[in-house]
Coordinates of C-alpha atoms in Angstrom, one line a residue:
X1 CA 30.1 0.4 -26.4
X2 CA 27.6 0.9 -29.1
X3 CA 26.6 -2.6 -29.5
X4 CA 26.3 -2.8 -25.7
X5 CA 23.8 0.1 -26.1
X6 CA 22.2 -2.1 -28.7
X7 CA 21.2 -5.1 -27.2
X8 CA 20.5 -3.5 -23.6
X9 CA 16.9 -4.5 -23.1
X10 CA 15.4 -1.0 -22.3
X11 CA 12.2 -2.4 -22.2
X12 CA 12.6 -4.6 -18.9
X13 CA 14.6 -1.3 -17.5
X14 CA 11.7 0.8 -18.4
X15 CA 9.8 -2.1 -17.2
X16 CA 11.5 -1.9 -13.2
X17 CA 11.4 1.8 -13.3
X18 CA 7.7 1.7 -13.8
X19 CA 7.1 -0.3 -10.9
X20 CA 9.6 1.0 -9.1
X21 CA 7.6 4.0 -9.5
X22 CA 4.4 2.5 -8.9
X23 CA 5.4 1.1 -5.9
X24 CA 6.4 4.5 -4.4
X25 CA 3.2 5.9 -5.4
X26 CA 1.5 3.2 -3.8
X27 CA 3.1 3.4 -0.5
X28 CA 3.5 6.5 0.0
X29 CA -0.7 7.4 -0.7
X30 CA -1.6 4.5 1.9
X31 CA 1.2 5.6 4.5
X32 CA 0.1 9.7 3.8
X33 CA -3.4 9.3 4.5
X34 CA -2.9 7.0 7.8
X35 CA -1.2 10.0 8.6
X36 CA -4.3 12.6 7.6
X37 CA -7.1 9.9 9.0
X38 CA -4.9 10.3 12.7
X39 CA -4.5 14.0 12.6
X40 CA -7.9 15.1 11.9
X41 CA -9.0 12.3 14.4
X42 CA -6.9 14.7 16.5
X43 CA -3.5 12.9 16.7
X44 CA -0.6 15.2 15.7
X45 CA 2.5 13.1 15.9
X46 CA 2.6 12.4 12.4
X47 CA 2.6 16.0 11.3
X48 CA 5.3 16.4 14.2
X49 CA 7.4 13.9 12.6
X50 CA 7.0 15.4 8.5
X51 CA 4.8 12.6 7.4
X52 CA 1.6 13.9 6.0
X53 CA 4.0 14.4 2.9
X54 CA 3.4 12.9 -0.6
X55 CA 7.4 13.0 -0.6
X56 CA 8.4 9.1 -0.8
X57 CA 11.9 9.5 1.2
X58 CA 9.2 10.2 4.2
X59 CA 7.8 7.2 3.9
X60 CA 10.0 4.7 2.0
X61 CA 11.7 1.6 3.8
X62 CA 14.2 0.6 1.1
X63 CA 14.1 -3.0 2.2
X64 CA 10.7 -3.6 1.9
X65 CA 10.5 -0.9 -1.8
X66 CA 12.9 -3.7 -2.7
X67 CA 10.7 -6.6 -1.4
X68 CA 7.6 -5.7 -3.3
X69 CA 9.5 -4.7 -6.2
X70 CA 10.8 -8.4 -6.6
X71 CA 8.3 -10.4 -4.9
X72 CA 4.4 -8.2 -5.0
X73 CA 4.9 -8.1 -1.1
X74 CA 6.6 -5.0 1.1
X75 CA 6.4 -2.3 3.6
X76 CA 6.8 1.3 4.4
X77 CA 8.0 2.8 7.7
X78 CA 4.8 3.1 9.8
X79 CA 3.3 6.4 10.2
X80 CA 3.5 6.8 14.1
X81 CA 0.2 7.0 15.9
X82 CA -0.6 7.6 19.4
X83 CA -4.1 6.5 20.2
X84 CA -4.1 8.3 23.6
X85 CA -4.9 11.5 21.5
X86 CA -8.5 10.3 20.3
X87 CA -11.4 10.9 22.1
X88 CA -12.3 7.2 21.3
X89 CA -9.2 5.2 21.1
X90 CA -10.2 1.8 19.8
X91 CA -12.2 3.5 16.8
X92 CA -10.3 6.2 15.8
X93 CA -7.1 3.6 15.5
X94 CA -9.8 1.5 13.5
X95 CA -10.8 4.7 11.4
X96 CA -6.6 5.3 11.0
X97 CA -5.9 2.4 10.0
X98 CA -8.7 1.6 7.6
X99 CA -8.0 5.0 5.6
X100 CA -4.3 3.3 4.6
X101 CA -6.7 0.5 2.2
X102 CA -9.3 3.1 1.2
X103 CA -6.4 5.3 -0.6
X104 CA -5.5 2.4 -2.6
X105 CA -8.9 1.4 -3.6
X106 CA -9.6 5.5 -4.5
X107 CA -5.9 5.3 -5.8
X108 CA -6.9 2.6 -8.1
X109 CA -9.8 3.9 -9.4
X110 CA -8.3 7.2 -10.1
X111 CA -5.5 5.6 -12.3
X112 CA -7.9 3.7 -14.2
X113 CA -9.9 6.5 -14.9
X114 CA -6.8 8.5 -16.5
X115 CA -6.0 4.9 -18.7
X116 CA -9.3 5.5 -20.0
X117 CA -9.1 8.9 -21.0
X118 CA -6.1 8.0 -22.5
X119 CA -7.7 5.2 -24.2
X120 CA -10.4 7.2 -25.8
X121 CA -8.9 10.8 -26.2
X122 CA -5.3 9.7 -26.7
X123 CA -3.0 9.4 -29.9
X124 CA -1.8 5.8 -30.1
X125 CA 1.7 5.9 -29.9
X126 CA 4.7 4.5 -28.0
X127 CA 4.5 7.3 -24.6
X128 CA 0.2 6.8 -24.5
X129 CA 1.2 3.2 -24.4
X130 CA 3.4 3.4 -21.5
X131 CA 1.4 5.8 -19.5
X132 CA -1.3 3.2 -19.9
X133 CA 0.3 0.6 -19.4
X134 CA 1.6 2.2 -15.9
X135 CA -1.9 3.3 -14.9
X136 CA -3.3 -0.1 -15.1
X137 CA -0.6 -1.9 -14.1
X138 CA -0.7 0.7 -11.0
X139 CA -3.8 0.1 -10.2
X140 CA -3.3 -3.6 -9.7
X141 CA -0.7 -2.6 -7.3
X142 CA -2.5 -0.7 -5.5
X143 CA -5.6 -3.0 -5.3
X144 CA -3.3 -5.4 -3.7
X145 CA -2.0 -3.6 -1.3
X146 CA -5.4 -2.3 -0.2
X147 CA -6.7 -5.9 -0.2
X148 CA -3.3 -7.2 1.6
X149 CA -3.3 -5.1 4.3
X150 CA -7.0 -6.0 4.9
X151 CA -5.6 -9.4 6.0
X152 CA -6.5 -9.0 9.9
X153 CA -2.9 -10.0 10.8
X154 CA -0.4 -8.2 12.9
X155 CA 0.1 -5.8 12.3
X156 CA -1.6 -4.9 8.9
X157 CA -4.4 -2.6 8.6
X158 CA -7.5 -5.4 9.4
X159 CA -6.1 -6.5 12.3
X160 CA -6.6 -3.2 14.0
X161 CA -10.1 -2.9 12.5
X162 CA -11.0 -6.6 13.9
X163 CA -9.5 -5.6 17.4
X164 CA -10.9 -2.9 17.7
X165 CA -14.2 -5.4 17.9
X166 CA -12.7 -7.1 21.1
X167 CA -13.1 -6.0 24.8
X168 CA -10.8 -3.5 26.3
X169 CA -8.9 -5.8 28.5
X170 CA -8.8 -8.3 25.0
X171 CA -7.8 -5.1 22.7
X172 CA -4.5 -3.7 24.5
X173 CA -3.3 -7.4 25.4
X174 CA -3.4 -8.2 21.5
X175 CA -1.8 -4.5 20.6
X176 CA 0.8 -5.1 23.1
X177 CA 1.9 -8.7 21.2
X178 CA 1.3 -7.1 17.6
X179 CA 5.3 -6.7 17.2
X180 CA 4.8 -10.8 16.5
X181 CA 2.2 -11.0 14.1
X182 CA 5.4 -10.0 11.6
X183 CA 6.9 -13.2 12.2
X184 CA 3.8 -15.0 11.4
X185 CA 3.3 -13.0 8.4
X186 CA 6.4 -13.5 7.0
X187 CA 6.4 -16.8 7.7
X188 CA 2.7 -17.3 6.1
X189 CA 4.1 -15.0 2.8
X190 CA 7.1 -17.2 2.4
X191 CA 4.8 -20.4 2.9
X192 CA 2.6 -19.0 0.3
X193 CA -0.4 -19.5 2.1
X194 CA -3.6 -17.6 0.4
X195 CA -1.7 -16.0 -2.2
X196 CA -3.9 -17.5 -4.3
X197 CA -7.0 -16.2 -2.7
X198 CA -5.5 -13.0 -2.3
X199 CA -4.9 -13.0 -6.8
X200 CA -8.5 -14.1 -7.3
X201 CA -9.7 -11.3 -4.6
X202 CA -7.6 -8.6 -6.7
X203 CA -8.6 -9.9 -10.2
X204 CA -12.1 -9.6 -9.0
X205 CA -12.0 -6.1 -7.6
X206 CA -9.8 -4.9 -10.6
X207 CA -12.6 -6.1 -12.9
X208 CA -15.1 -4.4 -11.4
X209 CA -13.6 -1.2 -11.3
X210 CA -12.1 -1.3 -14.9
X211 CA -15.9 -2.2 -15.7
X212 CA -16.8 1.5 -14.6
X213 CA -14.7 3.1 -17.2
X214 CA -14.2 0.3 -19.9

């Protein structure tokens, strides 16, 4: 038993717990402030249903925790939204669904912020090292999922923004075929089409921001 204690690589454990953890952060920001952008657009179904909480098991689809754990790409339970509640439906879905990205951009700079007071205020030892390690490693999470859900495919984040563009008739025919975009962006994720795109966009954005505090 002790030897088995020995040469357990604690380090990848550590490793997955801090994504693990990252990820939930992550999610559970973008899917929490879909939730605030829609009630104070005056939509109160997602307070109704307990999820304008930074509680995780609120928001957490274990199936897709486990996807973007193991592959960079996932999904929490959508925070329901019922459009009929704005005064001006197209826009305020556009304005919901934008504020999911925004977190993760405001998310990301807030992490890297704290790596750099770490960095300059900070003893140098083995816990500083791992909280900044998670704070930057975080922070490319979150940039991705910010940039990801940009995409203007069904039925992530840009695609409401770019429908939102369209004629009425246009809008709610596209909205009412969105539960198929899924399919396509599966199919597109297992393809690997644009992932490389998608690495260069988030090594460029994560640059720039660590540039503000580095």
């Amino acid at each position: 038993m002790e030897t088995f204690f020995q040469q357990f690589d604690w380090d990848g454990l550590l490793s997955l717990l801090g994504r693990v953890a990252g990820v939930f952060l992550c999610l559970t920001v973008h899917e929490t402030c879909h939730g605030l952008a829609a009630y104070a657009l005056g939509d109160p179904t997602a307070k109704r249903m307990h999820r304008l909480s930074l509680n995780p098991l609120h928001h957490i689809d274990w199936l897709g925790l486990a996807s973007m754990v193991i592959c960079g790409f996932g999904w929490a339970k959508p925070v329901p939204v019922d459009m009929r509640y704005f005064k001006k439906p197209k826009t305020g879905m556009a304005l919901t669904a934008l504020a999911g990205p925004v977190s993760n951009f405001l998310l990301a700079l807030a992490l890297l912020f704290a790596a750099s007071l770490l960095a300059a205020f900070a003893p140098v030892n083995g816990v500083v090292v791992g909280l900044f390690s998670f704070c930057a490693h975080t922070a490319v999470l979150s940039i991705g999922l910010g940039l990801f859900n940009l995409v203007p495919i069904p039925p992530l984040d840009g695609s409401k923004v770019l429908f939102s563009l369209l004629p009425e008739r246009a809008y709610y025919t596209l909205m009412r075929y969105e539960r198929y975009g899924m399919a396509v962006l599966l199919l597109l994720v297992w393809l690997d089409v644009g992932s490389s795109y998608l690495s260069n966009a988030i090594y460029i954005v994560y640059q720039w921001m660590a540039g503000l505090f580095f």
